[in-house]
Amino acid sequence: MQFQSPVLVGRVEETSALRAAVTRAEHRRGGAMFLVGEPGIGKSRLASEIAGHASGRGFRVLRGRASRAVPLRALCEAVLSAFRKADAPDEKQLGAYLPVLLRMTPDAPAGVPDPAVVRAEAVLRLLTAEKTLLVLEDLHDADGETLAVVDYLLDNLADEPVLIVATLRPHPDGAHRLADEATARRVAGTVRLSGLTDEEVAELARHCLGEPARDDVLAQLVKVSDGVPFVVEELINGDPRAVPPTVAAATLRRVDALGPECVALLEAAAIFGRTFPLDVVTAVANSTDELWQDAERAQLVHGHQFRHSLTADAITGRMTPTARATLARRAARATEALRPSELELIAELWEAGGETAKAVGCLVRAGKHAAALGRFGTAVELLERGQALTGDPDLTADLLDALALVLPLAAVVVPADDGARAFALGERLQQALTAAHAQPERRAAVRLAQARVAAVAGQWERGLDLLATAKETCASVDVVKAALLLGLNQLDLLPKARALAERAAATGTPEIVCEALEVLTRCTRGQDLAEARQHVQRWLQVAEQHGLAAWRLRALLELGITDKYLTAGVDTLLAARQAASDTGAIVILIAADLHLGATYLVRGDYEESARYGASAGEAAEKLGLHALKALAVAIEAGIAAMHGDRKATDRALARLRDHGGSEEIWAYSSAVCALMEERYDRALAEFDELEKAVTEPRILRGTFYQGPRLLVRVAHGLAGWREHERLAESHLSQVRLHRTYFAWSRAILLGREGEIAQADAAAAEALDLSTGLGLPRYLGLRLAGPSALADGWGEPLEWLREAEEHFHRSGVPAVAAACRAVLREAGAPRQRRRRDHDTVPADLRKAGVTVREYEVLRLVVDRFGNAEIAERLFLSPRTVERHVASLKARTGRQSRADLIAYARPLIGGSVPM
């Protein structure tokens, strides 16, 4: 008969502290409690006790146990335990973070790498989906990336119904430092467990035996156990009267009492440590279910783990080194057969079995796989562990090759250090290569890897210096050198960068081809957007053909960005966003949202712009992506500027400076706000300061202020054909946004010269280009109207009325009033604002339909022709034709019949009989 206390003895204060923490979490004041103590002191028992208490209070309980052999094991187990439940969280709760969580398994497929902070946020989303207690055992055995995720969680639980309970030993390691630092900043508490008092030992013995222990037995228990509960129970289950010299002796007597077959089973399990894979152990020992049941009845194991780590230590401790090594090799072979993806565990077994070469080979493969999953810190840790195992030159060379591949990726482990950690690692690699008398090719490979780090860190000259000694050229060297040359942002280096990228794209592996096509896209985007789009399409094709998931997502995003410039369309960006969401590529998702927010801003759809900008900003801030957060704030500033709200604009711009936003964004937003305030002198001053400040070659940049600046200068007589032609013949002429401004400017200049027909044609082009856009259309109408009135071209009264309606509806009173003033001076009859001026149906308002367009649409739905509509609304048939075209573009309809079918339910129109 085996004895174990059915109740928790002592620990009154500790239990009270933990229950109080559960109560706080229940009231959305989450946090963590660290249970610190020596082996056997009762950490796991106390954690189980509080788990039962929390479960009774309606908490979901997730568990995981850390292991140095398997990175992220504790968190992976917790994630898997969440998804095993009937009410597992779904995509509705977790959104794009669901695929990130599903990738947190040892056999997760490589493809889309997850930055550590994204993985941490995914775990946070899982925990906060409902009231949750997360129990993490043996945190002292956790790898660095597990500790990084836990640290992130600790800083984000203050307002959440989540409690983390973690057990660890009082060793001066990373886990202990994490607990001390978290306790110091008051995001966690620490409970330190000491031994039981003599009275508590007596109580524990009474609960185990069902009656009070005899005095002599109790005296021996107190003397030997030192108050450690596990030791008390082991002694009771052994022979306390014999007073074994060690607890191991008591444990081993219980093991030996089970018979040789069961002993062999337990030895096979113990070779793995406290936790073991049941299927592998069963294969190694050729055991049966009955033997497992015997071990469980003896209170030695429970499920797939020993009841205590000391049990495993006692079993392996009495084995001879030769026996341990032999058993470890058998376990390694069985694990390779049954669990081939658990490379770290296999490596540990081969190492224990004395098979260093096989252990290093596993660590090399494990490091590469970890890097493919975005676990760059783990990859470096695994490969450096392999270096510590061997001095064999060939094995060392293999490890260094793998490290050289991981090196540039390791630069993003701690982005704020500008690659310092990775550069330092590179120097250590070079020293190791020299000591190992490695071939020059291997040293060159490390220099190439360091050059890649330089490209990631933006240290262009340093990277080029590293490649300066490269005698042989290959696709890898070509593409890295091309990226470094492009980073220098010098026009005279552009042809060389392009030639290198083209050569790499012609000869490289699929990954190198994608990398080269990305460089080519950046090289050509400033000169020829159509050619850049061709490069992206080829890039996308290569990525899809070879299953390169991460490169495919980047290509989809780049395609959307290119189309944004070409057409101001959102369809490809939306497709990229959906793909990122489906695969859990959170950083790509944020970038897509930012580009969508900016595009909707250009289109004048401020609600959608704000929605995407806010979504991106919230996620970027949570993940600490400060550069992306700055772009989200820039969208907020742009929306305020478009409404002429100076206070809101300045507030947003002040926040933008806090996030490191560029002067270009600052000045542009302030200038646009001045335009909406009808303060043209200030707007021009802002634009002029910006023009002086921008010194980088514009052919490599996506400037966005020059179109509106030109239009304002032309409208106010400050610029002529020379300035217009310089910009119209530049790379900016490819961008729909700028082409619209250039067409308006050309119309004004032509009208000024009396070229009426040509001015009308330029205005028609501007109106066509600006269909579905916001500021490029209505600023053009506002500034072209007075010029057209003065010079006798176009339809200025109609333009000014449309502009007045837009700015009135958008809440920009200064510009609306200015339009009305020009109309009054022109003798136009005062436009009475109809009662239904602000009652355009919501769906049509959202699409940007103006009041005048709505008037036209109502008559279109009632089947009137353009000539009839023109007569009824006192417009020209040509103007009605443009309004109908604009309505089709805004609503996405291809024909007049489609437009009628779409609009009739919205406006209640009827077909005349």
Coordinates of C-alpha atoms in Angstrom, one line a residue, residues 521 525 529-530 532-534 536-537 540 555-576 595 599 602-603 734-737 739 773:
T521 CA 11.3 46.2 -57.5
R525 CA 9.7 51.6 -58.7
L529 CA 6.0 51.5 -61.9
A530 CA 4.8 49.2 -64.7
A532 CA 8.3 47.3 -61.0
R533 CA 4.9 45.5 -61.1
Q534 CA 6.3 43.0 -63.5
V536 CA 6.6 41.7 -58.3
Q537 CA 4.4 39.4 -60.3
L540 CA 5.0 36.2 -56.5
A555 CA 5.1 40.0 -52.8
L556 CA 1.4 40.3 -52.3
L557 CA 1.9 43.4 -50.1
E558 CA 4.3 44.9 -52.6
L559 CA 1.9 44.3 -55.4
G560 CA -0.8 46.1 -53.4
I561 CA 1.6 49.0 -52.8
T562 CA 2.4 49.3 -56.5
D563 CA -1.3 49.3 -57.4
K564 CA -1.9 51.9 -54.8
Y565 CA 0.5 54.3 -56.6
L566 CA -0.7 53.3 -60.1
T567 CA -4.5 53.4 -59.6
A568 CA -5.3 54.4 -56.0
G569 CA -7.1 51.1 -55.9
V570 CA -7.5 48.9 -52.8
D571 CA -8.4 45.5 -54.3
T572 CA -4.8 44.0 -54.3
L573 CA -4.1 45.5 -50.8
L574 CA -7.2 43.9 -49.5
A575 CA -6.1 40.6 -51.0
A576 CA -2.7 40.9 -49.3
H595 CA -1.4 51.3 -46.7
T599 CA -5.2 54.9 -49.7
V602 CA -6.5 59.8 -50.7
R603 CA -9.9 58.5 -51.8
Q734 CA 3.2 57.5 -63.0
V735 CA 1.2 58.0 -59.8
R736 CA -2.5 58.7 -60.2
L737 CA -2.5 61.1 -57.3
R739 CA -1.2 62.9 -62.4
L773 CA -10.7 60.5 -55.1

